[in-house]
Coordinates of C-alpha atoms in Angstrom, one line a residue:
X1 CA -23.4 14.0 -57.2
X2 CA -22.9 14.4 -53.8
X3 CA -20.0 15.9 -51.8
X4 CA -18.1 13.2 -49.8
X5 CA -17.7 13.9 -46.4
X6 CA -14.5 14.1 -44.5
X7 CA -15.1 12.0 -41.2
X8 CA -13.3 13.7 -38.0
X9 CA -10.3 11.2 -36.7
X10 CA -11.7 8.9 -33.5
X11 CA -9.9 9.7 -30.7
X12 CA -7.3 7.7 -29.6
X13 CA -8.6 4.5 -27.4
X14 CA -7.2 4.3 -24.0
X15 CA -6.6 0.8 -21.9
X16 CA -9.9 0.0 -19.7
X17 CA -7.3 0.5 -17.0
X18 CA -4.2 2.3 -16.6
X19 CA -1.5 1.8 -14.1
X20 CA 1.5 3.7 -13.8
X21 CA 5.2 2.2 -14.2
X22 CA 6.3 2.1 -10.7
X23 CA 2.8 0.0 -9.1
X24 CA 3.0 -2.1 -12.8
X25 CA 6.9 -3.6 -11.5
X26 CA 5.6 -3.4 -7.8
X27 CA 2.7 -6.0 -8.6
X28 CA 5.2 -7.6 -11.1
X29 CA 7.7 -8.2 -7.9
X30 CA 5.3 -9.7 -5.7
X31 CA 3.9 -12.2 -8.5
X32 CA 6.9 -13.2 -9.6
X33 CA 8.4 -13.7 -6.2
X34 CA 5.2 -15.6 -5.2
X35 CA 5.2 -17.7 -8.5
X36 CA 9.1 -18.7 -7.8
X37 CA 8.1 -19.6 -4.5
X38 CA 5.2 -21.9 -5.4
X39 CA 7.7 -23.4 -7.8
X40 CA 10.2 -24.4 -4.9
X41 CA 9.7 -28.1 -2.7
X42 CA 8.0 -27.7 0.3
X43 CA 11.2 -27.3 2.9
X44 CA 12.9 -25.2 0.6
X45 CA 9.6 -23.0 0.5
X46 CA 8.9 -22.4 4.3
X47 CA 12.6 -22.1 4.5
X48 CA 12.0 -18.8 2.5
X49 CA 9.6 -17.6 4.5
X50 CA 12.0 -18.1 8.0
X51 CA 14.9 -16.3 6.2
X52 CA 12.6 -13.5 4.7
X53 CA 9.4 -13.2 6.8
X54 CA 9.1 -11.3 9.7
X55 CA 9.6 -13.3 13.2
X56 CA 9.5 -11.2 16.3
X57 CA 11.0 -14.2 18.3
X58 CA 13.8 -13.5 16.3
X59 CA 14.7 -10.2 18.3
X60 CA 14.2 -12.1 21.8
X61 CA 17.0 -11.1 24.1
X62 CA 16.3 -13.4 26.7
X63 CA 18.2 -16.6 27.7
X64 CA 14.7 -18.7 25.4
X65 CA 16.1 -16.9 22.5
X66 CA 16.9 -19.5 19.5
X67 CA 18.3 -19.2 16.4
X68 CA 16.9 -18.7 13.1
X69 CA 18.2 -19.2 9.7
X70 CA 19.7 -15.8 8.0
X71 CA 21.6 -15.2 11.5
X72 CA 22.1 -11.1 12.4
X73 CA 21.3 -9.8 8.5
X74 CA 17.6 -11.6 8.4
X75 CA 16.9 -9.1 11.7
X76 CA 17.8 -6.1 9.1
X77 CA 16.6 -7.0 6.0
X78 CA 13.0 -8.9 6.8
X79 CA 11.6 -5.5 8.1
X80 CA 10.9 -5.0 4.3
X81 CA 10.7 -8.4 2.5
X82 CA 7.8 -10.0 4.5
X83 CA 6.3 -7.4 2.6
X84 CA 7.2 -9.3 -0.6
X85 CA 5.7 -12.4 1.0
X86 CA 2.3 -14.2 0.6
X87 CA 1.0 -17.1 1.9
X88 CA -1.5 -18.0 -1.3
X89 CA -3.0 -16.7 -4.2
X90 CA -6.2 -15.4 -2.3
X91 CA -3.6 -13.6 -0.2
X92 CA -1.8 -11.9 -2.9
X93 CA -5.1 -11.0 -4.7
X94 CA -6.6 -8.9 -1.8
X95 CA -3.7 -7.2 -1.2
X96 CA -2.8 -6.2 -5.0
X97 CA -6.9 -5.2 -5.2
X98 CA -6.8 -3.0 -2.7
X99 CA -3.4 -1.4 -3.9
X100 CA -4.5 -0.6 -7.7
X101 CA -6.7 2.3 -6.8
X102 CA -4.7 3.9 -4.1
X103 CA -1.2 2.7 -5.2
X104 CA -2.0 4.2 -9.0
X105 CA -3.1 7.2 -7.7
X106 CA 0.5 7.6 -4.7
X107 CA 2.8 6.5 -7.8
X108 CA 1.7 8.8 -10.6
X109 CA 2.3 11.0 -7.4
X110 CA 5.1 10.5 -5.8
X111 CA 7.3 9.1 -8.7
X112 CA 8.9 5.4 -9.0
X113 CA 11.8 6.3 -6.4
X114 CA 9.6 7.8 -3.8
X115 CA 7.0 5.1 -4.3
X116 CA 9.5 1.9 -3.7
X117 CA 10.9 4.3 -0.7
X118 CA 7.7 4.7 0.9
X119 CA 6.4 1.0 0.4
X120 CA 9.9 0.2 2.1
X121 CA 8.8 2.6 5.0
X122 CA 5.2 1.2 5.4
X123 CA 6.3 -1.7 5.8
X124 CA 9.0 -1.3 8.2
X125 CA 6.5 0.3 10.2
X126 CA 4.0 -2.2 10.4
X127 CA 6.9 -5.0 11.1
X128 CA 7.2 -2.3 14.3
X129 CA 4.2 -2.7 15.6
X130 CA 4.0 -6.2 15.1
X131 CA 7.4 -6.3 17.2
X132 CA 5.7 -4.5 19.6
X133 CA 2.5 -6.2 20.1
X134 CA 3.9 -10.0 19.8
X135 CA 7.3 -9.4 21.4
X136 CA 7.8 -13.1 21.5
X137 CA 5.9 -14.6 18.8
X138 CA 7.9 -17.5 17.1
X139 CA 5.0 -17.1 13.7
X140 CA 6.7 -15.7 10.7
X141 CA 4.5 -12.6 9.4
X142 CA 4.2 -12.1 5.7
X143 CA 2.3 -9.9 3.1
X144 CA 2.2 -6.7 1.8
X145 CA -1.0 -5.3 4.0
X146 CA 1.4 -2.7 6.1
X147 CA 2.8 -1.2 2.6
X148 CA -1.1 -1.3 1.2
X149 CA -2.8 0.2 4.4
X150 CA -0.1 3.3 4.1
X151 CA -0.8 3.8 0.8
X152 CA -4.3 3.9 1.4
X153 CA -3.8 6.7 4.2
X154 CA -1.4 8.7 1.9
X155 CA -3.5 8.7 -0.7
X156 CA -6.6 9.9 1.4
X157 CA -4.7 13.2 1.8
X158 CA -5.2 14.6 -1.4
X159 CA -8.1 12.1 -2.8
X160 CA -11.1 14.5 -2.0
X161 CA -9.8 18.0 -2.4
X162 CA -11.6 18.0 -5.7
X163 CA -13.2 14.7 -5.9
X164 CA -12.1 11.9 -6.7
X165 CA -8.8 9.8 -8.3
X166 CA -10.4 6.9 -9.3
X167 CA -10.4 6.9 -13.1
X168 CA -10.5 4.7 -15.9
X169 CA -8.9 7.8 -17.8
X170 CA -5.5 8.0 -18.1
X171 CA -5.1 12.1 -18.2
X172 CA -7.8 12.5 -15.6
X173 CA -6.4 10.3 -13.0
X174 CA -2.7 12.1 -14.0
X175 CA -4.3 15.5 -13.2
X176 CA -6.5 14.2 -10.2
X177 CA -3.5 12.3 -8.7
X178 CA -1.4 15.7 -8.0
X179 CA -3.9 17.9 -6.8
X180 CA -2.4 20.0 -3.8
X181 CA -2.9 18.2 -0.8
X182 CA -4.5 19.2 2.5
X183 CA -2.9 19.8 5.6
X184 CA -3.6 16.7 8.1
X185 CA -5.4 18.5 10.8
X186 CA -7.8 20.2 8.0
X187 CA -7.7 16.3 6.1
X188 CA -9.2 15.4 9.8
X189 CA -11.8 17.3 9.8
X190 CA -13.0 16.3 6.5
X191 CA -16.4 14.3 6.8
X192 CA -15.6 11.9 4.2
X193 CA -11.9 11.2 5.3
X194 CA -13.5 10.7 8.4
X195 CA -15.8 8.4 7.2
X196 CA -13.4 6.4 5.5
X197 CA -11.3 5.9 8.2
X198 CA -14.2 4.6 10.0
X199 CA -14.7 2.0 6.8
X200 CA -11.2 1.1 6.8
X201 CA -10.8 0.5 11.0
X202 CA -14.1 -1.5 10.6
X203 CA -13.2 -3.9 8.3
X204 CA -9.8 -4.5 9.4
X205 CA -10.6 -5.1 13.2
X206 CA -13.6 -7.4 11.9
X207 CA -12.6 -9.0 8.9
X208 CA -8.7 -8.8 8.8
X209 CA -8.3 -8.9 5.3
X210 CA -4.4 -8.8 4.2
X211 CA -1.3 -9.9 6.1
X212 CA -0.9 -13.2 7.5
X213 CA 0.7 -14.8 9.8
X214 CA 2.1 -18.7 9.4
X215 CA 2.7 -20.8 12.7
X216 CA 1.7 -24.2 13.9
X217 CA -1.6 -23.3 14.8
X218 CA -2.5 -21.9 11.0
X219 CA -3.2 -18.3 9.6
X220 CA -4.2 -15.5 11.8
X221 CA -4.2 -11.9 10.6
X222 CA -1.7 -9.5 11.6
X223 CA -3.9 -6.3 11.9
X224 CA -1.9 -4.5 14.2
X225 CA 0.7 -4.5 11.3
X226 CA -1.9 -2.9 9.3
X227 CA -2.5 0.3 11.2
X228 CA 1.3 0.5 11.9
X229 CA 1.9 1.2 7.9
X230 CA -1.9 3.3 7.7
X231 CA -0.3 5.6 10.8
X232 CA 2.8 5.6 8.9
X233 CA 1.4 6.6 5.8
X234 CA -1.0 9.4 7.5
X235 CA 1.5 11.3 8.8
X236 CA 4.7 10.7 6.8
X237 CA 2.8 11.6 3.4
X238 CA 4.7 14.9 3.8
X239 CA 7.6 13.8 3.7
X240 CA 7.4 12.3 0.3
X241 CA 4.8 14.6 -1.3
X242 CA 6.6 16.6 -4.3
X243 CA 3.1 18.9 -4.9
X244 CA 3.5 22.0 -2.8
X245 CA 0.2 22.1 0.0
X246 CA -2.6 23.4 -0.9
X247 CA -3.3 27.1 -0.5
X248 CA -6.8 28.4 -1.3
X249 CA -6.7 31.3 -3.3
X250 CA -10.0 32.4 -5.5
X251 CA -8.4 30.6 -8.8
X252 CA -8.5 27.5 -6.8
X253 CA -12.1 28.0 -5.6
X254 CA -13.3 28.4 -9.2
X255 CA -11.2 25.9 -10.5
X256 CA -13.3 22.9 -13.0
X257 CA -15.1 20.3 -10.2
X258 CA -13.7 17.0 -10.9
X259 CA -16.5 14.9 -8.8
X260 CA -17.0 13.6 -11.9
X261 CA -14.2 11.2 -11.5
X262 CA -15.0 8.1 -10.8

């Protein structure tokens, strides 16, 4: 008679896709503002979008200067929730693509508080250098493409010391997320950094893919918002980053390769 054979336990299935807590209510926030919103009559809606959106004519000290629903609290508190904004679905769904990646890999990171903290940051940034570049614009700017572009450039800083972030593995990405991270200058001289910086200038001077802004004379895109929150991110990474820097030593030169993270 033969012996029955005792079959080893499969190991436990993991979700195709894993995102951490933090990016999971993040994207949650920005959906259910944008469904609530959608929801709302049409006044009511755009009237949203004046009190919360970003309107540089809004800061106009000159004697053209008008007023603007939310009076002196909206010029305080819309430097963050434009970012919460989104004109349409299309709109919401580039931005939250790009973030999945980049954001999973800066919250497993960084932690839920100093994620939300440094979305808040980006984005007040990028509402800067809107500011700066349409001093008088009367448009309201919306969309969470500051918050995503510095998340992108955080996350560059540590994304190829030892390969790569992106995985559909949930202890892999863990690990690959808190690798030390390189000092900027040393990040700057890094071929592939530099090569996705070149990527990410390109298609945002010629395409414009993520925040847009609303006026009479329809969408435009609000790149220099975007490389306000990307310079943002670059260099205030630091500031957040809870792994100590990276130091090579001979353990870390012979530590496993992990280019096989994809």
């Amino acid at each position: 008679m033969p012996l029955d054979t005792l079959a080893s336990p499969a190991p436990p299935r993991e979700p195709i896709l894993t995102l951490p807590g933090a990016l999971t209510a993040y994207v949650g926030l920005l959906a259910a503002i944008h469904i609530i919103r959608m929801l709302l009559p049409v006044d009511l809606e755009y009237w949203t979008i004046e009190v919360f959106g970003f309107i540089p004519k809004r800061y106009d000290q000159t004697l053209l200067s008008m007023p603007f629903p939310g009076g002196n609290g909206a010029k305080v508190w819309t430097f963050v929730t434009y970012s919460l904004l989104h004109a349409n679905l299309s709109h919401i769904g580039f931005n939250v693509l790009w973030l999945l990646p980049f954001g999973s890999a800066l919250a497993r990171r960084f932690g839920a508080v100093r994620f939300f903290i440094f979305m808040a940051v980006t984005a007040v940034a990028g509402a800067a250098a809107h500011l700066v570049t349409h001093e008088h614009a009367l448009a309201p700017m919306i969309g969470a493409s500051a918050s995503v572009s510095g998340a992108m450039a955080a996350a560059i800083r540590f994304a190829f010391v030892r390969g790569s972030f992106l995985s559909f593995n949930r202890g892999d990405a863990d690990e690959a997320a808190r690798v030390p991270a390189l000092p900027l200058l040393r990040a700057l001289r890094d071929p592939r950094v530099i090569g996705f910086l070149a990527v990410w200038f390109g298609v945002n001077i010629i395409f414009g893919v993520g925040s847009i802004a609303i006026g009479a004379e329809g969408a435009s895109v609000a790149w220099q918002a975007h490389i306000g929150g990307f310079f943002a991110g670059l260099l205030l990474f630091s500031l957040f980053d809870p792994i100590p820097r990276l130091q090579r030593t001979g353990s870390q030169t012979s530590s496993r390769d992990m280019s096989d993270l994809h």
